[in-house]
Amino acid sequence: MAEQRTKRHRAIAGALGAVALTAGAITTGLTLPTASAATWPTPSGTPQAVSKTIGVSGTTDGGMKRYYGSGDLGGDGQEEDQGPLFELKDGATLKNVILGAPAADGVHCEGSCTLQNVWWEDVGEDAATFRGTGKTFNVIGGGARKAADKIFQFNGGGTLNISGFAGQDFSTFVRSCGNCSSQYKRTINVSNTEITAPGKVIGGINTNYGDSLTLRGITIVGDSSKKIVPCQKYIGNNTGAEPSKNGSGPDGTYCKYSSSDITYR
């Protein structure tokens, strides 16, 4: 279960293009180049309504078609346990897809997965939710905007790598689940990514479960007052209660970044 949500009004947004970086580059301590802006993609073909979750095994290339929810998947609110438009099996890849509105609960990864050049025009409950234990999840390129709560929800255990992504108009960019019934150690690496205000937190992690967040080559746009928190620490739980905060800022153990890893413009 994703943690409880605070509802708020959603505003307009933008994005950037994809630049793939290896997880090794993220964790070596190298200072990576900052992201550069690009044009939000134009959908191709006829938009496709999705009334039943599309299962993905192997690789699915959407050819930049826009998919949107209808029927039971036609909601655009923040209710818990909405179905996803796409559900990826362990080892699956989804690429070149645009999720329009309404987007329900976006994409679910039931095990290791790759999301490549996937774009969310108007995030529903969450853009993508990652599940499974001891898995590796890769988000390469793409973008998401208008997320009233979280863009990426990390419920499973393992490593989540996000590179070359654009996030705009959100509450939390990526969150290690704060109150799931099953809790794990989670490692999150975000690189070469553009974050555009309004936003509250780039990454939220649970120190008591040994989580870590590494930031490299991050560009934050439109936040001259530096109100967006790069790394928020929490004390997570498995009871469903709202997790308490446990400080913020770089510490070399849980929040791994320095001032040179973040550029403001």
PDB file of C-alpha atoms in Angstrom:
ATOM      1  CA  MET A   1       0.000   0.000   0.000  1.00  0.00           C
ATOM      2  CA  ALA A   2       1.290   3.448  -0.810  1.00  0.00           C
ATOM      3  CA  GLU A   3       1.483   5.858   2.087  1.00  0.00           C
ATOM      4  CA  GLN A   4      -1.385   8.212   2.818  1.00  0.00           C
ATOM      5  CA  ARG A   5      -1.700  11.196   0.512  1.00  0.00           C
ATOM      6  CA  THR A   6      -2.251  14.905   0.976  1.00  0.00           C
ATOM      7  CA  LYS A   7      -4.453  16.274  -1.776  1.00  0.00           C
ATOM      8  CA  ARG A   8      -3.677  19.601  -3.378  1.00  0.00           C
ATOM      9  CA  HIS A   9      -4.442  21.553  -6.524  1.00  0.00           C
ATOM     10  CA  ARG A  10      -2.377  20.601  -9.579  1.00  0.00           C
ATOM     11  CA  ALA A  11      -0.944  23.175 -11.976  1.00  0.00           C
ATOM     12  CA  ILE A  12       0.735  23.181 -15.423  1.00  0.00           C
ATOM     13  CA  ALA A  13       4.174  21.844 -16.265  1.00  0.00           C
ATOM     14  CA  GLY A  14       6.972  20.868 -18.772  1.00  0.00           C
ATOM     15  CA  ALA A  15       9.781  18.328 -19.368  1.00  0.00           C
ATOM     16  CA  LEU A  16      13.157  17.268 -20.823  1.00  0.00           C
ATOM     17  CA  GLY A  17      14.671  14.667 -23.124  1.00  0.00           C
ATOM     18  CA  ALA A  18      16.234  11.330 -22.357  1.00  0.00           C
ATOM     19  CA  VAL A  19      19.916  10.754 -21.656  1.00  0.00           C
ATOM     20  CA  ALA A  20      20.792   7.224 -20.520  1.00  0.00           C
ATOM     21  CA  LEU A  21      23.501   6.845 -17.857  1.00  0.00           C
ATOM     22  CA  THR A  22      24.745   3.638 -16.290  1.00  0.00           C
ATOM     23  CA  ALA A  23      24.134   2.893 -12.637  1.00  0.00           C
ATOM     24  CA  GLY A  24      27.903   2.563 -12.264  1.00  0.00           C
ATOM     25  CA  ALA A  25      28.395   6.204 -13.216  1.00  0.00           C
ATOM     26  CA  ILE A  26      25.813   7.214 -10.648  1.00  0.00           C
ATOM     27  CA  THR A  27      27.566   5.504  -7.771  1.00  0.00           C
ATOM     28  CA  THR A  28      31.217   6.312  -8.555  1.00  0.00           C
ATOM     29  CA  GLY A  29      31.009   9.844  -7.190  1.00  0.00           C
ATOM     30  CA  LEU A  30      31.558  11.481 -10.560  1.00  0.00           C
ATOM     31  CA  THR A  31      30.026  14.904 -11.107  1.00  0.00           C
ATOM     32  CA  LEU A  32      27.752  14.359 -14.079  1.00  0.00           C
ATOM     33  CA  PRO A  33      26.615  17.053 -16.535  1.00  0.00           C
ATOM     34  CA  THR A  34      23.358  18.753 -15.735  1.00  0.00           C
ATOM     35  CA  ALA A  35      20.231  17.979 -17.703  1.00  0.00           C
ATOM     36  CA  SER A  36      19.168  20.113 -20.637  1.00  0.00           C
ATOM     37  CA  ALA A  37      15.599  21.028 -21.541  1.00  0.00           C
ATOM     38  CA  ALA A  38      13.796  19.514 -24.504  1.00  0.00           C
ATOM     39  CA  THR A  39      10.359  19.738 -26.061  1.00  0.00           C
ATOM     40  CA  TRP A  40       7.520  17.625 -24.675  1.00  0.00           C
ATOM     41  CA  PRO A  41       6.812  14.926 -27.290  1.00  0.00           C
ATOM     42  CA  THR A  42       3.854  15.068 -29.663  1.00  0.00           C
ATOM     43  CA  PRO A  43       1.772  11.850 -29.658  1.00  0.00           C
ATOM     44  CA  SER A  44       1.563   9.822 -32.850  1.00  0.00           C
ATOM     45  CA  GLY A  45      -1.440   8.082 -34.315  1.00  0.00           C
ATOM     46  CA  THR A  46      -4.859   7.825 -32.701  1.00  0.00           C
ATOM     47  CA  PRO A  47      -5.034   7.972 -28.880  1.00  0.00           C
ATOM     48  CA  GLN A  48      -5.953   4.623 -27.344  1.00  0.00           C
ATOM     49  CA  ALA A  49      -8.441   4.278 -24.494  1.00  0.00           C
ATOM     50  CA  VAL A  50      -7.490   1.673 -21.878  1.00  0.00           C
ATOM     51  CA  SER A  51     -10.394   0.173 -19.949  1.00  0.00           C
ATOM     52  CA  LYS A  52      -8.475  -2.886 -18.713  1.00  0.00           C
ATOM     53  CA  THR A  53      -4.866  -2.985 -17.511  1.00  0.00           C
ATOM     54  CA  ILE A  54      -2.429  -3.886 -20.308  1.00  0.00           C
ATOM     55  CA  GLY A  55       0.004  -6.626 -19.268  1.00  0.00           C
ATOM     56  CA  VAL A  56       3.561  -6.334 -20.548  1.00  0.00           C
ATOM     57  CA  SER A  57       6.022  -9.218 -20.855  1.00  0.00           C
ATOM     58  CA  GLY A  58       9.266  -8.815 -22.747  1.00  0.00           C
ATOM     59  CA  THR A  59       9.440  -5.474 -24.566  1.00  0.00           C
ATOM     60  CA  THR A  60       6.554  -3.256 -25.654  1.00  0.00           C
ATOM     61  CA  ASP A  61       7.285  -0.263 -27.903  1.00  0.00           C
ATOM     62  CA  GLY A  62       4.322   2.117 -28.004  1.00  0.00           C
ATOM     63  CA  GLY A  63       5.641   4.153 -30.930  1.00  0.00           C
ATOM     64  CA  MET A  64       4.858   7.375 -29.005  1.00  0.00           C
ATOM     65  CA  LYS A  65       1.114   6.709 -28.991  1.00  0.00           C
ATOM     66  CA  ARG A  66      -0.967   8.301 -26.234  1.00  0.00           C
ATOM     67  CA  TYR A  67      -2.824   5.934 -23.901  1.00  0.00           C
ATOM     68  CA  TYR A  68      -5.467   7.110 -21.436  1.00  0.00           C
ATOM     69  CA  GLY A  69      -7.785   5.479 -18.952  1.00  0.00           C
ATOM     70  CA  SER A  70     -11.493   4.845 -19.481  1.00  0.00           C
ATOM     71  CA  GLY A  71     -14.189   2.924 -17.650  1.00  0.00           C
ATOM     72  CA  ASP A  72     -12.825   1.574 -14.364  1.00  0.00           C
ATOM     73  CA  LEU A  73      -9.459   3.171 -15.203  1.00  0.00           C
ATOM     74  CA  GLY A  74     -11.012   6.525 -16.031  1.00  0.00           C
ATOM     75  CA  GLY A  75     -10.433   8.209 -12.675  1.00  0.00           C
ATOM     76  CA  ASP A  76      -7.935  11.017 -12.203  1.00  0.00           C
ATOM     77  CA  GLY A  77      -8.095  11.376  -8.423  1.00  0.00           C
ATOM     78  CA  GLN A  78      -5.754  10.277  -5.619  1.00  0.00           C
ATOM     79  CA  GLU A  79      -7.735   7.297  -4.338  1.00  0.00           C
ATOM     80  CA  GLU A  80      -5.618   4.359  -3.148  1.00  0.00           C
ATOM     81  CA  ASP A  81      -5.471   1.038  -5.015  1.00  0.00           C
ATOM     82  CA  GLN A  82      -6.463   2.268  -8.446  1.00  0.00           C
ATOM     83  CA  GLY A  83      -5.492  -0.069 -11.259  1.00  0.00           C
ATOM     84  CA  PRO A  84      -2.588   0.824 -13.576  1.00  0.00           C
ATOM     85  CA  LEU A  85      -2.789   1.366 -17.326  1.00  0.00           C
ATOM     86  CA  PHE A  86       0.256  -0.898 -17.758  1.00  0.00           C
ATOM     87  CA  GLU A  87       1.457  -3.751 -15.549  1.00  0.00           C
ATOM     88  CA  LEU A  88       4.987  -4.992 -16.263  1.00  0.00           C
ATOM     89  CA  LYS A  89       6.031  -8.521 -15.413  1.00  0.00           C
ATOM     90  CA  ASP A  90       9.492  -9.249 -14.007  1.00  0.00           C
ATOM     91  CA  GLY A  91      12.141  -8.276 -16.584  1.00  0.00           C
ATOM     92  CA  ALA A  92       9.765  -6.372 -18.875  1.00  0.00           C
ATOM     93  CA  THR A  93      10.492  -3.140 -20.767  1.00  0.00           C
ATOM     94  CA  LEU A  94       8.004  -0.430 -21.723  1.00  0.00           C
ATOM     95  CA  LYS A  95       9.244   2.281 -24.052  1.00  0.00           C
ATOM     96  CA  ASN A  96       8.109   5.172 -26.248  1.00  0.00           C
ATOM     97  CA  VAL A  97       4.726   5.596 -24.582  1.00  0.00           C
ATOM     98  CA  ILE A  98       2.750   8.706 -23.604  1.00  0.00           C
ATOM     99  CA  LEU A  99       0.222   8.417 -20.792  1.00  0.00           C
ATOM    100  CA  GLY A 100      -2.503  11.010 -21.135  1.00  0.00           C
ATOM    101  CA  ALA A 101      -5.308  11.948 -18.770  1.00  0.00           C
ATOM    102  CA  PRO A 102      -6.871  10.265 -16.967  1.00  0.00           C
ATOM    103  CA  ALA A 103      -3.951   7.980 -16.126  1.00  0.00           C
ATOM    104  CA  ALA A 104      -5.294   6.056 -13.089  1.00  0.00           C
ATOM    105  CA  ASP A 105      -2.254   4.567 -11.282  1.00  0.00           C
ATOM    106  CA  GLY A 106       0.056   4.809 -14.279  1.00  0.00           C
ATOM    107  CA  VAL A 107       2.513   1.915 -14.509  1.00  0.00           C
ATOM    108  CA  HIS A 108       3.166  -0.937 -12.082  1.00  0.00           C
ATOM    109  CA  CYS A 109       6.382  -2.954 -12.162  1.00  0.00           C
ATOM    110  CA  GLU A 110       5.862  -6.309 -10.451  1.00  0.00           C
ATOM    111  CA  GLY A 111       9.579  -7.097 -10.619  1.00  0.00           C
ATOM    112  CA  SER A 112      12.693  -5.753 -12.316  1.00  0.00           C
ATOM    113  CA  CYS A 113      11.705  -3.500 -15.207  1.00  0.00           C
ATOM    114  CA  THR A 114      12.852  -0.758 -17.562  1.00  0.00           C
ATOM    115  CA  LEU A 115      10.805   2.318 -18.440  1.00  0.00           C
ATOM    116  CA  GLN A 116      12.432   4.012 -21.426  1.00  0.00           C
ATOM    117  CA  ASN A 117      11.195   7.302 -22.876  1.00  0.00           C
ATOM    118  CA  VAL A 118       7.848   7.060 -21.082  1.00  0.00           C
ATOM    119  CA  TRP A 119       5.956  10.323 -20.552  1.00  0.00           C
ATOM    120  CA  TRP A 120       3.094  11.183 -18.211  1.00  0.00           C
ATOM    121  CA  GLU A 121       1.151  14.274 -19.279  1.00  0.00           C
ATOM    122  CA  ASP A 122      -0.972  14.384 -16.130  1.00  0.00           C
ATOM    123  CA  VAL A 123      -0.059  11.969 -13.328  1.00  0.00           C
ATOM    124  CA  GLY A 124      -3.003  10.233 -11.665  1.00  0.00           C
ATOM    125  CA  GLU A 125      -2.435   8.432  -8.356  1.00  0.00           C
ATOM    126  CA  ASP A 126       1.294   7.898  -9.115  1.00  0.00           C
ATOM    127  CA  ALA A 127       3.237   7.799 -12.370  1.00  0.00           C
ATOM    128  CA  ALA A 128       4.924   4.466 -11.627  1.00  0.00           C
ATOM    129  CA  THR A 129       5.014   2.062  -8.689  1.00  0.00           C
ATOM    130  CA  PHE A 130       7.876  -0.408  -8.221  1.00  0.00           C
ATOM    131  CA  ARG A 131       7.307  -3.717  -6.412  1.00  0.00           C
ATOM    132  CA  GLY A 132       9.120  -6.967  -5.762  1.00  0.00           C
ATOM    133  CA  THR A 133      12.054  -7.784  -3.479  1.00  0.00           C
ATOM    134  CA  GLY A 134      15.738  -7.447  -4.321  1.00  0.00           C
ATOM    135  CA  LYS A 135      15.017  -6.123  -7.803  1.00  0.00           C
ATOM    136  CA  THR A 136      16.558  -3.483 -10.084  1.00  0.00           C
ATOM    137  CA  PHE A 137      14.314  -0.894 -11.707  1.00  0.00           C
ATOM    138  CA  ASN A 138      15.517   1.499 -14.422  1.00  0.00           C
ATOM    139  CA  VAL A 139      13.829   4.675 -15.626  1.00  0.00           C
ATOM    140  CA  ILE A 140      15.688   6.068 -18.642  1.00  0.00           C
ATOM    141  CA  GLY A 141      14.514   9.344 -20.126  1.00  0.00           C
ATOM    142  CA  GLY A 142      10.935  10.554 -20.279  1.00  0.00           C
ATOM    143  CA  GLY A 143       9.091  12.938 -18.012  1.00  0.00           C
ATOM    144  CA  ALA A 144       6.082  13.431 -15.753  1.00  0.00           C
ATOM    145  CA  ARG A 145       4.070  16.460 -14.740  1.00  0.00           C
ATOM    146  CA  LYS A 146       1.039  17.474 -12.678  1.00  0.00           C
ATOM    147  CA  ALA A 147       1.556  14.970  -9.853  1.00  0.00           C
ATOM    148  CA  ALA A 148      -0.594  16.026  -6.906  1.00  0.00           C
ATOM    149  CA  ASP A 149       1.421  13.654  -4.721  1.00  0.00           C
ATOM    150  CA  LYS A 150       4.274  11.431  -5.888  1.00  0.00           C
ATOM    151  CA  ILE A 151       5.744  10.757  -9.308  1.00  0.00           C
ATOM    152  CA  PHE A 152       7.585   7.533  -8.417  1.00  0.00           C
ATOM    153  CA  GLN A 153       6.464   5.241  -5.578  1.00  0.00           C
ATOM    154  CA  PHE A 154       9.050   2.645  -4.470  1.00  0.00           C
ATOM    155  CA  ASN A 155       7.209  -0.075  -2.540  1.00  0.00           C
ATOM    156  CA  GLY A 156       9.485  -3.037  -3.229  1.00  0.00           C
ATOM    157  CA  GLY A 157      13.088  -3.658  -2.231  1.00  0.00           C
ATOM    158  CA  GLY A 158      16.261  -3.239  -4.264  1.00  0.00           C
ATOM    159  CA  THR A 159      17.624  -0.456  -6.447  1.00  0.00           C
ATOM    160  CA  LEU A 160      15.825   2.193  -8.471  1.00  0.00           C
ATOM    161  CA  ASN A 161      17.889   4.093 -11.082  1.00  0.00           C
ATOM    162  CA  ILE A 162      16.391   7.219 -12.678  1.00  0.00           C
ATOM    163  CA  SER A 163      18.338   9.066 -15.376  1.00  0.00           C
ATOM    164  CA  GLY A 164      17.658  11.725 -17.985  1.00  0.00           C
ATOM    165  CA  PHE A 165      14.190  12.412 -16.621  1.00  0.00           C
ATOM    166  CA  ALA A 166      12.041  15.550 -16.269  1.00  0.00           C
ATOM    167  CA  GLY A 167       9.749  16.101 -13.314  1.00  0.00           C
ATOM    168  CA  GLN A 168       7.568  19.166 -12.910  1.00  0.00           C
ATOM    169  CA  ASP A 169       4.679  20.240 -10.702  1.00  0.00           C
ATOM    170  CA  PHE A 170       4.735  17.548  -8.012  1.00  0.00           C
ATOM    171  CA  SER A 171       4.785  17.049  -4.272  1.00  0.00           C
ATOM    172  CA  THR A 172       7.473  14.316  -4.075  1.00  0.00           C
ATOM    173  CA  PHE A 173       9.533  13.200  -7.075  1.00  0.00           C
ATOM    174  CA  VAL A 174      10.424   9.747  -5.693  1.00  0.00           C
ATOM    175  CA  ARG A 175       9.433   8.162  -2.389  1.00  0.00           C
ATOM    176  CA  SER A 176      10.545   5.055  -0.588  1.00  0.00           C
ATOM    177  CA  CYS A 177       7.270   3.850   0.895  1.00  0.00           C
ATOM    178  CA  GLY A 178       6.939   5.204   4.419  1.00  0.00           C
ATOM    179  CA  ASN A 179       4.281   2.855   5.774  1.00  0.00           C
ATOM    180  CA  CYS A 180       3.955  -0.244   3.584  1.00  0.00           C
ATOM    181  CA  SER A 181       3.010  -3.470   5.406  1.00  0.00           C
ATOM    182  CA  SER A 182       6.260  -5.036   4.123  1.00  0.00           C
ATOM    183  CA  GLN A 183       9.364  -2.867   4.375  1.00  0.00           C
ATOM    184  CA  TYR A 184      12.788  -3.254   2.768  1.00  0.00           C
ATOM    185  CA  LYS A 185      16.089  -1.517   2.264  1.00  0.00           C
ATOM    186  CA  ARG A 186      15.828   0.663  -0.844  1.00  0.00           C
ATOM    187  CA  THR A 187      18.583   2.308  -2.866  1.00  0.00           C
ATOM    188  CA  ILE A 188      17.599   5.206  -5.131  1.00  0.00           C
ATOM    189  CA  ASN A 189      19.933   6.828  -7.696  1.00  0.00           C
ATOM    190  CA  VAL A 190      18.811   9.930  -9.605  1.00  0.00           C
ATOM    191  CA  SER A 191      21.085  11.416 -12.264  1.00  0.00           C
ATOM    192  CA  ASN A 192      21.086  13.959 -15.096  1.00  0.00           C
ATOM    193  CA  THR A 193      17.525  14.947 -14.241  1.00  0.00           C
ATOM    194  CA  GLU A 194      15.664  18.252 -14.400  1.00  0.00           C
ATOM    195  CA  ILE A 195      13.309  19.182 -11.568  1.00  0.00           C
ATOM    196  CA  THR A 196      11.002  22.148 -12.204  1.00  0.00           C
ATOM    197  CA  ALA A 197       8.996  23.950  -9.542  1.00  0.00           C
ATOM    198  CA  PRO A 198       6.471  23.807  -8.068  1.00  0.00           C
ATOM    199  CA  GLY A 199       7.636  20.865  -5.989  1.00  0.00           C
ATOM    200  CA  LYS A 200       8.337  19.955  -2.379  1.00  0.00           C
ATOM    201  CA  VAL A 201      10.776  17.024  -2.155  1.00  0.00           C
ATOM    202  CA  ILE A 202      13.029  15.302  -4.711  1.00  0.00           C
ATOM    203  CA  GLY A 203      13.563  12.112  -2.711  1.00  0.00           C
ATOM    204  CA  GLY A 204      12.090  10.725   0.501  1.00  0.00           C
ATOM    205  CA  ILE A 205      13.813   7.778   2.202  1.00  0.00           C
ATOM    206  CA  ASN A 206      13.542   5.772   5.451  1.00  0.00           C
ATOM    207  CA  THR A 207      16.747   5.867   7.467  1.00  0.00           C
ATOM    208  CA  ASN A 208      15.615   3.145   9.873  1.00  0.00           C
ATOM    209  CA  TYR A 209      15.476   0.627   7.004  1.00  0.00           C
ATOM    210  CA  GLY A 210      18.878   1.621   5.614  1.00  0.00           C
ATOM    211  CA  ASP A 211      17.606   3.458   2.526  1.00  0.00           C
ATOM    212  CA  SER A 212      19.844   5.804   0.552  1.00  0.00           C
ATOM    213  CA  LEU A 213      19.359   8.471  -2.111  1.00  0.00           C
ATOM    214  CA  THR A 214      22.200   9.494  -4.442  1.00  0.00           C
ATOM    215  CA  LEU A 215      21.808  12.657  -6.532  1.00  0.00           C
ATOM    216  CA  ARG A 216      24.127  13.505  -9.438  1.00  0.00           C
ATOM    217  CA  GLY A 217      23.756  16.160 -12.152  1.00  0.00           C
ATOM    218  CA  ILE A 218      20.445  17.566 -10.901  1.00  0.00           C
ATOM    219  CA  THR A 219      19.069  20.828 -12.333  1.00  0.00           C
ATOM    220  CA  ILE A 220      16.345  22.587 -10.347  1.00  0.00           C
ATOM    221  CA  VAL A 221      14.421  25.200 -12.323  1.00  0.00           C
ATOM    222  CA  GLY A 222      12.289  28.026 -10.933  1.00  0.00           C
ATOM    223  CA  ASP A 223      13.162  27.576  -7.270  1.00  0.00           C
ATOM    224  CA  SER A 224      15.287  30.637  -6.506  1.00  0.00           C
ATOM    225  CA  SER A 225      14.374  30.430  -2.806  1.00  0.00           C
ATOM    226  CA  LYS A 226      15.578  26.798  -2.706  1.00  0.00           C
ATOM    227  CA  LYS A 227      12.393  25.552  -1.075  1.00  0.00           C
ATOM    228  CA  ILE A 228      12.492  22.132  -2.779  1.00  0.00           C
ATOM    229  CA  VAL A 229      14.143  19.668  -0.375  1.00  0.00           C
ATOM    230  CA  PRO A 230      16.656  17.450  -2.230  1.00  0.00           C
ATOM    231  CA  CYS A 231      16.579  14.631   0.318  1.00  0.00           C
ATOM    232  CA  GLN A 232      14.042  14.207   3.114  1.00  0.00           C
ATOM    233  CA  LYS A 233      14.676  11.535   5.723  1.00  0.00           C
ATOM    234  CA  TYR A 234      11.885   9.688   7.539  1.00  0.00           C
ATOM    235  CA  ILE A 235      11.370   7.026  10.175  1.00  0.00           C
ATOM    236  CA  GLY A 236       9.306   4.499   8.263  1.00  0.00           C
ATOM    237  CA  ASN A 237       6.888   1.923   9.676  1.00  0.00           C
ATOM    238  CA  ASN A 238       4.809  -1.071   8.616  1.00  0.00           C
ATOM    239  CA  THR A 239       1.633  -0.082  10.459  1.00  0.00           C
ATOM    240  CA  GLY A 240       0.163   2.343   7.937  1.00  0.00           C
ATOM    241  CA  ALA A 241       0.767   5.338  10.198  1.00  0.00           C
ATOM    242  CA  GLU A 242       2.082   8.578   8.753  1.00  0.00           C
ATOM    243  CA  PRO A 243       5.917   8.380   9.009  1.00  0.00           C
ATOM    244  CA  SER A 244       7.752  11.031  11.010  1.00  0.00           C
ATOM    245  CA  LYS A 245      10.514  13.162   9.531  1.00  0.00           C
ATOM    246  CA  ASN A 246      14.111  12.501  10.531  1.00  0.00           C
ATOM    247  CA  GLY A 247      16.027  15.475   9.159  1.00  0.00           C
ATOM    248  CA  SER A 248      17.192  16.391   5.666  1.00  0.00           C
ATOM    249  CA  GLY A 249      20.330  17.280   3.758  1.00  0.00           C
ATOM    250  CA  PRO A 250      23.515  15.424   2.749  1.00  0.00           C
ATOM    251  CA  ASP A 251      25.118  13.115   5.288  1.00  0.00           C
ATOM    252  CA  GLY A 252      27.175  10.697   3.177  1.00  0.00           C
ATOM    253  CA  THR A 253      25.190   7.681   4.380  1.00  0.00           C
ATOM    254  CA  TYR A 254      21.513   8.164   3.597  1.00  0.00           C
ATOM    255  CA  CYS A 255      21.499  11.370   1.531  1.00  0.00           C
ATOM    256  CA  LYS A 256      24.447  11.154  -0.849  1.00  0.00           C
ATOM    257  CA  TYR A 257      25.087  14.386  -2.721  1.00  0.00           C
ATOM    258  CA  SER A 258      26.923  17.685  -2.404  1.00  0.00           C
ATOM    259  CA  SER A 259      26.180  21.242  -3.475  1.00  0.00           C
ATOM    260  CA  SER A 260      28.089  20.656  -6.739  1.00  0.00           C
ATOM    261  CA  ASP A 261      25.569  17.938  -7.705  1.00  0.00           C
ATOM    262  CA  ILE A 262      22.701  20.423  -7.859  1.00  0.00           C
ATOM    263  CA  THR A 263      22.432  23.406 -10.211  1.00  0.00           C
ATOM    264  CA  TYR A 264      19.743  26.082  -9.821  1.00  0.00           C
ATOM    265  CA  ARG A 265      18.486  28.097 -12.755  1.00  0.00           C
TER     266      ARG A 265
END
